[in-house]
Amino acid sequence: MPKTNNRSENSKLDNPLFFYMPDAEWGEFCQWYKADFTVSKADISDLIGHTVDDMDPDGSITFNCAEQFIMYCKAARFHDASTQTGILATSNPKEQKILGRNVTGFTNESWDQIKSPVAEMGNKAKFGQNTHLCRKLLSTGDRLLCEAASKDRVWGIGYTAKHALSHRQHWGENRLGKALMATREYLRSQEARSKKPWEQYEA
């Protein structure tokens, strides 16, 4: 492989993009960032492994942020209908998260099977249905996206942006960052597919 490609790959890894809270730089990538998007109940049902709403299985649901979507899917995974209703009833991401932490019947083993696909589906809808957010995500090129959450080693890297680089070998799973990068690749492929053949090579 040409050395220039190796340098290019290294530069992407050496220049990670850190995000955390919705009101900070790159806050659009935070799951608490307010941005309406809609997902069909059928898609959610396929994702969680059973009908998401036994009383009304058709149609779609509009969410006000990605946090609401993830917590709703979490409650739905464990058939906790009352918590599903509560999560949809509040527009406050912090309250949505608290409700999601108290899902009845929750087990890590079951949630671990779908939580990353859930994050990807929510972010594909969030960024895919909001043009300004799509542009923001695509503007990051191929940079490594990292949630700089010091107390979260599952969705984030377990360090603040200030201390992240000096502790890189100890980073957490960064599942949210990975979901965003998968979303970015998906949106990029969708954009390329929508172009006419001669537009594919235009700058």
mmCIF file of C-alpha atoms in Angstrom:
data_model
loop_
_atom_site.group_PDB
_atom_site.id
_atom_site.type_symbol
_atom_site.label_atom_id
_atom_site.label_comp_id
_atom_site.label_asym_id
_atom_site.label_seq_id
_atom_site.Cartn_x
_atom_site.Cartn_y
_atom_site.Cartn_z
ATOM 1 C CA MET A 1 0.000 0.000 0.000
ATOM 2 C CA PRO A 2 1.405 3.459 -0.847
ATOM 3 C CA LYS A 3 2.974 5.348 2.030
ATOM 4 C CA THR A 4 0.748 8.340 1.365
ATOM 5 C CA ASN A 5 -2.285 6.208 2.206
ATOM 6 C CA ASN A 6 -0.666 5.108 5.465
ATOM 7 C CA ARG A 7 0.004 8.726 6.392
ATOM 8 C CA SER A 8 -3.574 9.591 5.536
ATOM 9 C CA GLU A 9 -4.931 6.829 7.754
ATOM 10 C CA ASN A 10 -2.626 7.831 10.595
ATOM 11 C CA SER A 11 -3.691 11.469 10.344
ATOM 12 C CA LYS A 12 -7.334 10.454 10.799
ATOM 13 C CA LEU A 13 -6.476 8.525 13.945
ATOM 14 C CA ASP A 14 -4.208 11.290 15.254
ATOM 15 C CA ASN A 15 -6.922 13.927 14.900
ATOM 16 C CA PRO A 16 -9.991 12.563 16.713
ATOM 17 C CA LEU A 17 -13.048 14.762 17.125
ATOM 18 C CA PHE A 18 -14.401 14.940 20.661
ATOM 19 C CA PHE A 19 -17.968 15.845 21.591
ATOM 20 C CA TYR A 20 -20.032 15.639 24.746
ATOM 21 C CA MET A 21 -22.814 18.061 25.753
ATOM 22 C CA PRO A 22 -25.421 19.453 23.323
ATOM 23 C CA ASP A 23 -24.564 23.109 23.933
ATOM 24 C CA ALA A 24 -20.814 22.666 23.362
ATOM 25 C CA GLU A 25 -18.795 22.446 20.144
ATOM 26 C CA TRP A 26 -20.001 19.544 17.989
ATOM 27 C CA GLY A 27 -22.943 19.255 20.367
ATOM 28 C CA GLU A 28 -25.124 18.111 17.480
ATOM 29 C CA PHE A 29 -23.574 14.664 17.947
ATOM 30 C CA CYS A 30 -24.783 14.425 21.543
ATOM 31 C CA GLN A 31 -27.833 12.215 22.011
ATOM 32 C CA TRP A 32 -29.478 14.998 24.029
ATOM 33 C CA TYR A 33 -29.361 17.451 21.119
ATOM 34 C CA LYS A 34 -32.929 18.385 20.168
ATOM 35 C CA ALA A 35 -33.841 17.392 16.608
ATOM 36 C CA ASP A 36 -37.151 15.819 15.611
ATOM 37 C CA PHE A 37 -37.157 12.658 13.507
ATOM 38 C CA THR A 38 -39.627 9.892 12.733
ATOM 39 C CA VAL A 39 -39.190 6.113 12.724
ATOM 40 C CA SER A 40 -41.798 3.554 11.709
ATOM 41 C CA LYS A 41 -43.114 1.169 14.347
ATOM 42 C CA ALA A 42 -42.396 -1.682 11.950
ATOM 43 C CA ASP A 43 -38.690 -0.817 11.868
ATOM 44 C CA ILE A 44 -38.536 -0.537 15.650
ATOM 45 C CA SER A 45 -40.372 -3.859 16.024
ATOM 46 C CA ASP A 46 -37.884 -5.575 13.703
ATOM 47 C CA LEU A 47 -35.036 -4.128 15.737
ATOM 48 C CA ILE A 48 -36.247 -5.092 19.216
ATOM 49 C CA GLY A 49 -37.520 -8.513 18.153
ATOM 50 C CA HIS A 50 -41.252 -8.151 18.760
ATOM 51 C CA THR A 51 -44.180 -5.777 18.202
ATOM 52 C CA VAL A 52 -43.364 -2.430 19.746
ATOM 53 C CA ASP A 53 -46.985 -1.471 20.356
ATOM 54 C CA ASP A 54 -49.539 -4.276 20.693
ATOM 55 C CA MET A 55 -52.447 -1.830 20.841
ATOM 56 C CA ASP A 56 -51.415 0.112 17.731
ATOM 57 C CA PRO A 57 -48.649 -1.672 15.781
ATOM 58 C CA ASP A 58 -48.865 0.436 12.627
ATOM 59 C CA GLY A 59 -47.766 3.954 11.809
ATOM 60 C CA SER A 60 -44.700 5.756 13.099
ATOM 61 C CA ILE A 61 -43.368 7.646 16.111
ATOM 62 C CA THR A 62 -41.730 11.070 16.153
ATOM 63 C CA PHE A 63 -38.899 11.535 18.638
ATOM 64 C CA ASN A 64 -37.444 14.842 19.826
ATOM 65 C CA CYS A 65 -33.875 13.574 20.263
ATOM 66 C CA ALA A 66 -31.808 10.422 19.884
ATOM 67 C CA GLU A 67 -31.833 9.855 23.651
ATOM 68 C CA GLN A 68 -35.615 9.539 23.589
ATOM 69 C CA PHE A 69 -35.385 6.999 20.767
ATOM 70 C CA ILE A 70 -32.761 4.852 22.498
ATOM 71 C CA MET A 71 -34.554 4.859 25.851
ATOM 72 C CA TYR A 72 -37.887 4.109 24.179
ATOM 73 C CA CYS A 73 -36.372 1.117 22.381
ATOM 74 C CA LYS A 74 -34.780 -0.003 25.636
ATOM 75 C CA ALA A 75 -38.149 -0.033 27.404
ATOM 76 C CA ALA A 76 -39.822 -1.687 24.423
ATOM 77 C CA ARG A 77 -37.193 -4.439 24.312
ATOM 78 C CA PHE A 78 -38.387 -5.547 27.759
ATOM 79 C CA HIS A 79 -42.125 -5.055 27.161
ATOM 80 C CA ASP A 80 -42.265 -2.156 29.651
ATOM 81 C CA ALA A 81 -45.191 -0.304 28.080
ATOM 82 C CA SER A 82 -45.667 2.150 30.948
ATOM 83 C CA THR A 83 -42.051 3.308 30.701
ATOM 84 C CA GLN A 84 -42.373 3.577 26.921
ATOM 85 C CA THR A 85 -45.316 5.920 27.466
ATOM 86 C CA GLY A 86 -43.430 7.928 30.071
ATOM 87 C CA ILE A 87 -40.408 8.374 27.828
ATOM 88 C CA LEU A 88 -42.568 9.684 24.996
ATOM 89 C CA ALA A 89 -44.427 11.980 27.401
ATOM 90 C CA THR A 90 -41.353 14.009 28.371
ATOM 91 C CA SER A 91 -39.234 16.162 26.080
ATOM 92 C CA ASN A 92 -36.431 16.374 28.656
ATOM 93 C CA PRO A 93 -33.490 14.112 27.679
ATOM 94 C CA LYS A 94 -32.319 13.847 31.292
ATOM 95 C CA GLU A 95 -35.734 12.590 32.375
ATOM 96 C CA GLN A 96 -35.807 10.201 29.424
ATOM 97 C CA LYS A 97 -32.480 8.758 30.533
ATOM 98 C CA ILE A 98 -33.648 8.338 34.133
ATOM 99 C CA LEU A 99 -36.747 6.496 32.971
ATOM 100 C CA GLY A 100 -34.617 4.296 30.749
ATOM 101 C CA ARG A 101 -32.401 3.368 33.688
ATOM 102 C CA ASN A 102 -35.403 1.959 35.547
ATOM 103 C CA VAL A 103 -36.884 -0.309 32.889
ATOM 104 C CA THR A 104 -38.732 -3.254 34.410
ATOM 105 C CA GLY A 105 -37.247 -6.646 33.551
ATOM 106 C CA PHE A 106 -34.016 -5.183 32.163
ATOM 107 C CA THR A 107 -31.007 -7.444 31.633
ATOM 108 C CA ASN A 108 -27.640 -6.394 30.245
ATOM 109 C CA GLU A 109 -27.358 -9.589 28.228
ATOM 110 C CA SER A 110 -30.516 -8.889 26.237
ATOM 111 C CA TRP A 111 -29.893 -5.150 25.812
ATOM 112 C CA ASP A 112 -26.293 -5.707 24.725
ATOM 113 C CA GLN A 113 -27.557 -7.666 21.726
ATOM 114 C CA ILE A 114 -29.281 -4.653 20.169
ATOM 115 C CA LYS A 115 -28.074 -1.432 21.798
ATOM 116 C CA SER A 116 -25.534 -0.540 19.115
ATOM 117 C CA PRO A 117 -27.983 -1.218 16.240
ATOM 118 C CA VAL A 118 -30.538 0.889 18.145
ATOM 119 C CA ALA A 119 -28.087 3.796 18.331
ATOM 120 C CA GLU A 120 -27.335 3.458 14.624
ATOM 121 C CA MET A 121 -30.997 3.417 13.624
ATOM 122 C CA GLY A 122 -31.773 6.479 15.726
ATOM 123 C CA ASN A 123 -28.850 8.461 14.401
ATOM 124 C CA LYS A 124 -29.491 7.491 10.794
ATOM 125 C CA ALA A 125 -33.005 8.894 11.204
ATOM 126 C CA LYS A 126 -31.854 11.970 13.132
ATOM 127 C CA PHE A 127 -29.128 12.994 10.708
ATOM 128 C CA GLY A 128 -30.855 11.677 7.610
ATOM 129 C CA GLN A 129 -34.026 13.695 8.209
ATOM 130 C CA ASN A 130 -32.348 16.967 9.227
ATOM 131 C CA THR A 131 -30.313 18.440 6.382
ATOM 132 C CA HIS A 132 -28.200 20.788 8.512
ATOM 133 C CA LEU A 133 -27.232 17.921 10.810
ATOM 134 C CA CYS A 134 -26.416 15.688 7.863
ATOM 135 C CA ARG A 135 -24.071 18.347 6.488
ATOM 136 C CA LYS A 136 -22.461 18.754 9.904
ATOM 137 C CA LEU A 137 -21.761 15.049 10.225
ATOM 138 C CA LEU A 138 -20.453 14.688 6.674
ATOM 139 C CA SER A 139 -18.180 17.694 7.230
ATOM 140 C CA THR A 140 -16.121 15.607 9.654
ATOM 141 C CA GLY A 141 -14.698 13.592 6.764
ATOM 142 C CA ASP A 142 -13.126 10.413 8.098
ATOM 143 C CA ARG A 143 -12.121 11.719 11.518
ATOM 144 C CA LEU A 144 -12.510 9.434 14.501
ATOM 145 C CA LEU A 145 -15.603 10.545 16.439
ATOM 146 C CA CYS A 146 -15.430 10.129 20.200
ATOM 147 C CA GLU A 147 -17.899 10.854 22.975
ATOM 148 C CA ALA A 148 -15.680 12.440 25.629
ATOM 149 C CA ALA A 149 -17.744 11.267 28.601
ATOM 150 C CA SER A 150 -15.502 10.720 31.616
ATOM 151 C CA LYS A 151 -18.029 8.509 33.427
ATOM 152 C CA ASP A 152 -19.156 6.406 30.470
ATOM 153 C CA ARG A 153 -16.866 3.725 29.099
ATOM 154 C CA VAL A 154 -19.588 1.991 27.102
ATOM 155 C CA TRP A 155 -21.084 4.715 24.916
ATOM 156 C CA GLY A 156 -18.080 6.994 25.412
ATOM 157 C CA ILE A 157 -14.324 6.745 25.854
ATOM 158 C CA GLY A 158 -14.259 7.281 29.620
ATOM 159 C CA TYR A 159 -12.219 10.500 29.459
ATOM 160 C CA THR A 160 -12.829 14.187 28.888
ATOM 161 C CA ALA A 161 -11.432 15.761 25.737
ATOM 162 C CA LYS A 162 -8.708 17.404 27.841
ATOM 163 C CA HIS A 163 -7.312 14.096 29.077
ATOM 164 C CA ALA A 164 -8.298 11.783 26.236
ATOM 165 C CA LEU A 165 -5.154 11.748 24.103
ATOM 166 C CA SER A 166 -2.787 11.068 26.995
ATOM 167 C CA HIS A 167 -4.872 8.043 28.022
ATOM 168 C CA ARG A 168 -5.719 6.716 24.600
ATOM 169 C CA GLN A 169 -4.612 3.171 25.320
ATOM 170 C CA HIS A 170 -7.218 3.006 28.090
ATOM 171 C CA TRP A 171 -10.238 4.328 26.189
ATOM 172 C CA GLY A 172 -13.629 2.704 26.615
ATOM 173 C CA GLU A 173 -15.829 1.178 23.914
ATOM 174 C CA ASN A 174 -17.021 4.469 22.364
ATOM 175 C CA ARG A 175 -20.189 2.835 21.022
ATOM 176 C CA LEU A 176 -21.855 6.169 20.331
ATOM 177 C CA GLY A 177 -18.876 7.401 18.349
ATOM 178 C CA LYS A 178 -18.897 4.181 16.343
ATOM 179 C CA ALA A 179 -22.644 4.508 15.706
ATOM 180 C CA LEU A 180 -22.110 8.045 14.433
ATOM 181 C CA MET A 181 -19.294 6.951 12.134
ATOM 182 C CA ALA A 182 -21.497 4.157 10.769
ATOM 183 C CA THR A 183 -24.230 6.750 10.234
ATOM 184 C CA ARG A 184 -21.759 9.019 8.453
ATOM 185 C CA GLU A 185 -20.747 6.227 6.093
ATOM 186 C CA TYR A 186 -24.401 5.388 5.450
ATOM 187 C CA LEU A 187 -25.291 9.002 4.653
ATOM 188 C CA ARG A 188 -22.259 9.325 2.410
ATOM 189 C CA SER A 189 -23.282 6.246 0.441
ATOM 190 C CA GLN A 190 -26.864 7.509 0.193
ATOM 191 C CA GLU A 191 -25.654 10.858 -1.088
ATOM 192 C CA ALA A 192 -23.411 9.209 -3.690
ATOM 193 C CA ARG A 193 -26.242 6.945 -4.815
ATOM 194 C CA SER A 194 -28.553 9.904 -5.371
ATOM 195 C CA LYS A 195 -26.103 11.659 -7.692
ATOM 196 C CA LYS A 196 -26.128 11.268 -11.454
ATOM 197 C CA PRO A 197 -23.163 9.296 -12.837
ATOM 198 C CA TRP A 198 -21.270 12.392 -14.012
ATOM 199 C CA GLU A 199 -21.726 14.078 -10.630
ATOM 200 C CA GLN A 200 -19.922 11.330 -8.742
ATOM 201 C CA TYR A 201 -16.532 12.809 -9.591
ATOM 202 C CA GLU A 202 -17.329 16.475 -9.103
ATOM 203 C CA ALA A 203 -15.676 18.256 -6.209
#
